[in-house]
Short mmCIF file of C-alpha atoms and ligand atoms in Angstrom, two decimals:
data_model
loop_
_atom_site.label_atom_id
_atom_site.label_comp_id
_atom_site.label_asym_id
_atom_site.label_seq_id
_atom_site.Cartn_x
_atom_site.Cartn_y
_atom_site.Cartn_z
CA MET A 1 28.43 21.03 8.62
CA LEU A 2 29.60 20.08 12.10
CA LYS A 3 31.28 23.48 12.33
CA ALA A 4 28.05 25.17 11.17
CA MET A 5 26.16 23.28 13.88
CA MET A 6 28.59 24.41 16.57
CA GLN A 7 28.34 28.05 15.49
CA ALA A 8 24.56 28.05 14.92
CA LYS A 9 22.27 30.61 16.54
CA ILE A 10 20.22 28.27 18.68
CA GLY A 11 16.97 29.03 20.49
CA ASP A 12 13.64 27.36 21.20
CA ASP A 13 11.71 26.88 17.98
CA GLN A 14 8.49 26.37 19.96
CA TYR A 15 8.84 30.08 20.81
CA PHE A 16 9.95 30.88 17.24
CA ASP A 17 13.29 32.17 18.50
CA ASP A 18 15.69 29.67 16.99
CA GLY A 19 17.83 31.96 14.81
CA ALA A 20 19.13 29.36 12.37
CA THR A 21 15.66 27.87 11.83
CA ASN A 22 14.12 31.30 11.22
CA GLU A 23 16.86 32.13 8.73
CA LEU A 24 16.43 28.82 6.90
CA GLN A 25 12.64 29.23 6.74
CA GLN A 26 12.94 32.71 5.25
CA HIS A 27 15.65 31.64 2.84
CA VAL A 28 13.74 28.63 1.54
CA ALA A 29 10.43 30.51 1.27
CA HIS A 30 12.29 33.03 -0.87
CA LEU A 31 14.01 30.33 -2.98
CA LEU A 32 10.65 28.64 -3.64
CA GLY A 33 8.86 31.91 -4.34
CA MET A 34 6.40 31.22 -1.51
CA GLU A 35 5.12 33.53 1.22
CA SER A 36 6.15 31.36 4.10
CA ALA A 37 7.91 28.11 5.01
CA LEU A 38 8.02 25.78 8.01
CA TRP A 39 10.81 23.44 9.12
CA VAL A 40 9.67 19.86 9.78
CA PRO A 41 11.74 16.88 10.91
CA SER A 42 11.06 14.76 7.81
CA GLY A 43 9.68 14.84 4.30
CA THR A 44 7.08 12.29 5.28
CA MET A 45 5.77 14.63 7.97
CA ALA A 46 5.61 17.51 5.47
CA ASN A 47 3.57 15.25 3.17
CA GLN A 48 1.24 14.34 6.04
CA ILE A 49 0.70 17.96 7.08
CA ALA A 50 -0.04 18.89 3.47
CA LEU A 51 -2.69 16.16 3.22
CA ARG A 52 -4.30 17.33 6.46
CA LEU A 53 -4.40 20.92 5.20
CA LEU A 54 -5.57 20.30 1.66
CA THR A 55 -8.06 17.45 2.04
CA ARG A 56 -10.90 16.17 4.23
CA PRO A 57 -11.27 12.55 5.41
CA GLY A 58 -12.92 10.35 2.79
CA GLU A 59 -11.54 12.29 -0.14
CA GLU A 60 -9.35 11.03 -2.94
CA VAL A 61 -5.87 12.24 -3.86
CA ILE A 62 -4.59 11.77 -7.39
CA THR A 63 -0.90 11.02 -7.68
CA SER A 64 1.67 9.29 -9.86
CA ARG A 65 1.99 5.52 -9.96
CA GLU A 66 4.34 4.18 -7.29
CA SER A 67 4.61 7.55 -5.61
CA HIS A 68 6.36 7.97 -2.27
CA ALA A 69 3.01 8.82 -0.67
CA VAL A 70 1.59 5.45 -1.70
CA TRP A 71 4.60 3.19 -1.21
CA HIS A 72 6.95 4.68 1.36
CA GLU A 73 4.84 6.26 4.09
CA ALA A 74 3.48 3.19 5.84
CA GLY A 75 -0.10 4.03 4.89
CA ALA A 76 0.18 7.42 6.63
CA GLY A 77 -2.18 9.21 4.24
CA ALA A 78 -4.99 6.90 5.36
CA ALA A 79 -3.93 6.96 9.01
CA ASN A 80 -3.40 10.72 9.38
CA ALA A 81 -5.65 12.36 6.84
CA GLY A 82 -8.21 9.62 6.11
CA VAL A 83 -7.69 9.87 2.36
CA GLN A 84 -7.32 7.30 -0.37
CA PHE A 85 -5.04 7.58 -3.38
CA ARG A 86 -5.64 7.07 -7.05
CA GLU A 87 -2.46 6.41 -9.04
CA ILE A 88 -2.36 7.61 -12.64
CA GLY A 89 0.08 7.99 -15.52
CA ASN A 90 3.30 6.11 -16.03
CA ARG A 91 6.73 6.14 -14.47
CA GLY A 92 6.13 9.13 -12.27
CA VAL A 93 4.63 11.32 -14.95
CA PHE A 94 1.09 12.10 -16.07
CA THR A 95 -0.65 14.57 -18.34
CA ALA A 96 -3.50 17.02 -17.74
CA ARG A 97 -5.64 14.61 -19.77
CA ASP A 98 -4.70 11.70 -17.45
CA LEU A 99 -5.64 13.93 -14.52
CA GLU A 100 -8.98 14.88 -16.01
CA ASP A 101 -9.75 11.22 -16.71
CA GLY A 102 -8.84 10.43 -13.10
CA ILE A 103 -11.12 12.96 -11.42
CA LYS A 104 -14.24 11.29 -10.04
CA PRO A 105 -17.43 12.80 -11.52
CA LYS A 106 -18.80 15.49 -9.22
CA GLY A 107 -22.16 15.49 -7.52
CA ASN A 108 -22.31 11.72 -7.06
CA SER A 109 -23.09 10.70 -3.49
CA ILE A 110 -21.41 7.32 -3.90
CA PHE A 111 -18.02 8.31 -5.33
CA PRO A 112 -15.27 9.79 -3.17
CA ARG A 113 -14.62 13.45 -3.89
CA THR A 114 -11.34 14.09 -5.71
CA SER A 115 -9.80 17.05 -3.92
CA LEU A 116 -6.04 17.07 -4.43
CA VAL A 117 -3.42 16.32 -7.04
CA GLN A 118 0.07 15.51 -5.82
CA ILE A 119 3.17 15.58 -8.02
CA GLU A 120 6.46 13.95 -7.01
CA ASN A 121 9.44 15.67 -8.65
CA THR A 122 11.84 13.96 -9.09
CA HIS A 123 10.17 10.57 -8.90
CA ASN A 124 12.04 8.18 -6.67
CA ARG A 125 10.79 4.71 -7.65
CA SER A 126 10.84 5.52 -11.36
CA GLY A 127 14.56 6.25 -11.17
CA GLY A 128 14.72 9.96 -10.31
CA ILE A 129 12.71 11.00 -13.37
CA VAL A 130 12.00 14.72 -13.71
CA PHE A 131 8.35 15.72 -14.18
CA PRO A 132 8.55 17.69 -17.46
CA VAL A 133 7.97 21.40 -16.80
CA LYS A 134 5.43 21.90 -19.58
CA LEU A 135 3.35 18.90 -18.46
CA MET A 136 3.49 20.13 -14.89
CA ARG A 137 2.19 23.56 -15.83
CA ASP A 138 -0.69 21.97 -17.73
CA VAL A 139 -1.52 19.67 -14.82
CA VAL A 140 -1.52 22.56 -12.32
CA ALA A 141 -3.69 24.68 -14.62
CA SER A 142 -6.11 21.80 -15.14
CA ALA A 143 -6.27 21.13 -11.38
CA GLN A 144 -7.13 24.76 -10.75
CA LYS A 145 -9.76 24.69 -13.47
CA HIS A 146 -11.39 21.66 -11.83
CA GLY A 147 -11.22 23.09 -8.31
CA LEU A 148 -8.53 20.69 -7.06
CA LYS A 149 -5.80 21.66 -4.63
CA THR A 150 -2.19 21.03 -5.68
CA TYR A 151 0.77 19.68 -3.72
CA LEU A 152 4.38 19.23 -4.78
CA ASP A 153 6.38 16.47 -3.07
CA GLY A 154 9.74 17.99 -3.90
CA ALA A 155 11.97 15.99 -1.57
CA ARG A 156 14.27 15.78 -4.61
CA LEU A 157 13.26 19.08 -6.26
CA TRP A 158 16.85 20.37 -6.05
CA ASN A 159 17.88 17.55 -8.38
CA ALA A 160 15.05 18.40 -10.80
CA SER A 161 16.19 22.00 -10.85
CA ILE A 162 19.85 21.15 -11.47
CA ALA A 163 18.93 18.61 -14.17
CA THR A 164 16.65 21.01 -16.08
CA GLY A 165 18.29 24.34 -15.32
CA VAL A 166 14.87 25.59 -14.23
CA ASP A 167 14.75 27.53 -10.97
CA VAL A 168 13.10 25.78 -7.99
CA ALA A 169 10.69 28.74 -7.70
CA GLU A 170 9.50 28.07 -11.23
CA LEU A 171 9.15 24.37 -10.49
CA ALA A 172 7.05 25.15 -7.40
CA MET A 173 4.96 27.84 -9.09
CA GLY A 174 1.19 27.49 -8.80
CA PHE A 175 1.22 24.77 -6.14
CA ASP A 176 -0.78 25.40 -2.96
CA LEU A 177 1.99 23.78 -0.95
CA ALA A 178 5.45 22.46 -1.79
CA MET A 179 7.96 20.43 0.18
CA VAL A 180 11.75 20.21 -0.17
CA SER A 181 14.23 18.07 1.78
CA PHE A 182 17.71 18.84 3.07
CA SER A 183 18.53 15.26 3.96
CA LYS A 184 18.67 13.76 0.47
CA GLY A 185 21.07 15.00 -2.21
CA LEU A 186 22.03 18.10 -0.21
CA GLY A 187 23.53 15.82 2.40
CA ALA A 188 22.37 17.61 5.57
CA PRO A 189 21.67 15.46 8.64
CA GLY A 190 17.90 15.93 8.55
CA GLY A 191 14.86 18.08 8.04
CA SER A 192 12.49 19.22 5.33
CA MET A 193 10.54 22.38 4.63
CA LEU A 194 6.87 22.89 3.82
CA ALA A 195 6.21 26.12 1.93
CA GLY A 196 3.13 27.97 0.73
CA ARG A 197 0.75 30.79 1.55
CA ALA A 198 1.25 32.35 4.98
CA ASP A 199 -2.24 31.40 6.21
CA LEU A 200 -1.69 27.73 5.30
CA ILE A 201 1.76 27.63 6.90
CA ALA A 202 0.31 29.20 10.07
CA GLN A 203 -2.09 26.23 10.25
CA ALA A 204 0.75 23.82 9.46
CA ILE A 205 2.43 24.75 12.75
CA ARG A 206 -0.51 23.26 14.63
CA HIS A 207 -0.52 20.04 12.56
CA ARG A 208 3.23 19.63 13.08
CA ARG A 209 2.51 19.72 16.82
CA ILE A 210 -0.36 17.23 16.49
CA LEU A 211 1.94 14.81 14.65
CA GLY A 212 4.57 15.16 17.38
CA GLY A 213 7.06 16.91 15.14
CA ALA A 214 7.36 20.22 16.99
CA MET A 215 10.94 20.41 18.28
CA ARG A 216 13.01 22.88 20.28
CA GLN A 217 16.69 23.50 19.33
CA THR A 218 16.12 22.80 15.64
CA GLY A 219 18.98 25.12 14.69
CA PHE A 220 21.32 22.15 14.99
CA TYR A 221 19.53 20.86 11.89
CA ALA A 222 18.85 24.22 10.23
CA ALA A 223 22.46 25.41 10.31
CA PRO A 224 23.86 22.45 8.32
CA ALA A 225 20.91 22.80 5.93
CA LEU A 226 21.87 26.44 5.31
CA PHE A 227 25.45 25.29 4.74
CA ALA A 228 24.21 22.61 2.32
CA LEU A 229 22.17 25.11 0.29
CA GLU A 230 25.25 27.28 -0.08
CA HIS A 231 27.81 24.57 -0.83
CA ASN A 232 26.10 21.37 -1.98
CA LEU A 233 23.46 22.56 -4.42
CA SER A 234 25.34 23.24 -7.65
CA ARG A 235 27.48 20.13 -7.15
CA LEU A 236 24.40 17.89 -7.59
CA VAL A 237 25.30 17.87 -11.26
CA GLU A 238 28.29 15.69 -10.33
CA ASP A 239 25.95 13.10 -8.77
CA HIS A 240 23.94 13.12 -12.00
CA HIS A 241 27.05 12.51 -14.10
CA LYS A 242 28.13 9.69 -11.82
CA ALA A 243 24.72 8.01 -12.04
CA ARG A 244 24.88 8.27 -15.82
CA ARG A 245 28.36 6.73 -15.85
CA LEU A 246 27.25 3.93 -13.52
CA ALA A 247 24.23 3.20 -15.71
CA GLU A 248 26.35 3.14 -18.87
CA ILE A 249 28.85 0.64 -17.46
CA LEU A 250 26.13 -1.61 -16.03
CA ALA A 251 23.99 -1.50 -19.18
CA GLY A 252 27.11 -2.46 -21.14
CA SER A 253 27.62 -5.56 -18.97
CA GLY A 254 24.58 -7.22 -20.54
CA LEU A 255 23.49 -8.51 -17.12
CA LEU A 256 21.01 -5.72 -16.41
CA ASP A 257 18.31 -3.88 -18.34
CA ILE A 258 18.43 -0.13 -17.84
CA ASP A 259 16.31 2.43 -19.63
CA MET A 260 18.92 5.13 -20.17
CA ASN A 261 16.17 7.73 -20.73
CA SER A 262 15.15 7.28 -17.11
CA VAL A 263 18.63 8.15 -15.80
CA GLN A 264 18.05 11.89 -15.48
CA THR A 265 19.34 12.63 -11.98
CA ASN A 266 21.21 10.63 -9.32
CA ILE A 267 19.17 7.41 -9.32
CA VAL A 268 19.56 4.30 -11.47
CA VAL A 269 16.79 1.72 -11.56
CA ALA A 270 17.78 -1.54 -13.22
CA GLN A 271 16.13 -4.91 -13.88
CA LEU A 272 18.10 -8.13 -13.58
CA ARG A 273 18.14 -9.97 -16.90
CA ARG A 274 18.04 -13.23 -14.99
CA PRO A 275 14.80 -13.22 -12.98
CA ASP A 276 15.90 -16.43 -11.22
CA ILE A 277 18.61 -14.53 -9.32
CA ASP A 278 17.54 -13.86 -5.75
CA VAL A 279 17.76 -10.11 -5.21
CA SER A 280 18.26 -10.43 -1.44
CA GLU A 281 21.20 -12.78 -2.04
CA LEU A 282 22.63 -10.29 -4.54
CA LYS A 283 22.19 -7.51 -1.98
CA GLU A 284 23.97 -9.52 0.72
CA ASN A 285 26.89 -10.45 -1.55
CA LEU A 286 27.31 -6.84 -2.65
CA LYS A 287 27.13 -5.56 0.91
CA ARG A 288 29.99 -7.86 1.91
CA GLN A 289 32.08 -6.06 -0.71
CA GLY A 290 30.97 -2.59 0.38
CA VAL A 291 28.33 -1.90 -2.29
CA LEU A 292 24.89 -0.98 -0.96
CA ILE A 293 21.82 -1.30 -3.19
CA ASN A 294 18.05 -1.20 -2.67
CA SER A 295 15.56 -3.75 -3.87
CA LEU A 296 12.39 -2.35 -5.48
CA GLY A 297 10.62 -5.71 -5.53
CA GLY A 298 10.67 -8.33 -8.28
CA SER A 299 13.97 -8.17 -10.11
CA SER A 300 14.27 -4.39 -9.90
CA ILE A 301 17.11 -2.76 -8.02
CA ARG A 302 17.85 0.87 -7.20
CA LEU A 303 21.33 2.42 -7.14
CA LEU A 304 22.05 5.95 -6.08
CA THR A 305 24.99 8.34 -6.22
CA HIS A 306 25.62 11.12 -3.69
CA ILE A 307 28.18 13.47 -2.23
CA ASP A 308 30.12 10.65 -0.52
CA ILE A 309 30.50 8.58 -3.70
CA SER A 310 33.52 9.44 -5.86
CA GLU A 311 34.11 8.78 -9.57
CA GLU A 312 36.43 5.91 -8.59
CA ASP A 313 33.77 4.48 -6.28
CA VAL A 314 31.39 4.39 -9.24
CA THR A 315 33.81 2.44 -11.42
CA ARG A 316 34.68 0.10 -8.58
CA ALA A 317 31.03 -0.49 -7.62
CA ALA A 318 30.09 -1.19 -11.24
CA GLY A 319 32.92 -3.74 -11.43
CA ILE A 320 31.83 -5.47 -8.23
CA ILE A 321 28.17 -5.56 -9.33
CA GLY A 322 29.21 -7.06 -12.68
CA ASP A 323 31.37 -9.72 -10.99
CA VAL A 324 28.78 -10.71 -8.39
CA LEU A 325 26.01 -10.89 -10.98
CA ALA A 326 28.16 -12.97 -13.30
CA SER A 327 29.01 -15.43 -10.53
CA LEU A 328 25.37 -15.72 -9.41
CA SER A 329 24.34 -16.31 -13.06
CA ARG A 330 26.91 -19.07 -13.50
CA ARG A 331 25.75 -20.88 -10.37
CA LYS A 332 22.13 -21.17 -11.49
C1 PLP B 401 12.66 10.72 0.82
C2 PLP B 401 11.41 11.17 0.24
C3 PLP B 401 10.34 11.60 1.04
C4 PLP B 401 10.34 11.51 2.55
O1 PLP B 401 11.39 12.10 3.20
P1 PLP B 401 11.82 11.56 4.66
O2 PLP B 401 12.60 12.71 5.18
O3 PLP B 401 12.61 10.33 4.43
O4 PLP B 401 10.58 11.30 5.44
C5 PLP B 401 9.20 12.05 0.41
N1 PLP B 401 9.12 12.08 -0.91
C6 PLP B 401 10.10 11.67 -1.72
C7 PLP B 401 9.93 11.77 -3.20
C8 PLP B 401 11.29 11.20 -1.18
O5 PLP B 401 12.26 10.79 -1.98
#
């Protein structure tokens, strides 16, 4: 990737003459089956631009429970687009029926107007769960029938595609706008892409500027992203296998509860069997031994595999987690 950065065709993206960025935008629009695509510095910014394009202040956005938009964007949807969220379904997934039940009745001057449905695929806080393709199609069709706009938060869409064998274009089909990230499983240093109809993307350029995300020599990010799409996409399956292996070892330890059905991509969410163990203490102890984990609140933890984690690392990490948990359990 460093080599790709050094050889990149660099220009000023504010004048649309950064070669690598233009190439990446065309390539990703094509991959997603969309007319047009725009590079943005982060997935969060793509999500914010989408909200500003597809909603009006005071409206309601329907999304999955514990979605990134609700939990991980510092309240940005309210701050930048003036919308509120309604969370539906379970563990990242909902049905067309759930959606229909969630839409506020129309023509009522007191209720907020439901204007957008947002799907997160894969779903981070639920453990990288894939939104089932059939359900997604039904949800998109139902949204269209009820006059709602549709947005796909596909920061991890590459993983969903590799896990299901369904093309990203098919996974993005029917959505007004879709976002993908280069900085997650693909391992590029940064950047995301917002894709959709050309007229919407033309407006997105202005919102990117408003949010302070318009940059100049973005090719230094676009070139490694192009490299990542070529070299790091099909290997995501290895991350999925490693996550599965990690989950199997940890579930076998008897110290953690893991729903193996939720381990579909590169994320493992686990609950400590002993709720009296302090998760921040666990985190600190693991960090000292080189194992990094996330806390999801309560006694839930999140583990993740990626390009820099080898098979041996997985076995070693599982061993260390088992040992540290066992010693913390004994002490209580
Ligand atoms: C990481 C992530 C984002 C945000 O991406 P950033 O580049 O970190 O802002 C959005 N949605 C989901 C599902 C993510 O996992």
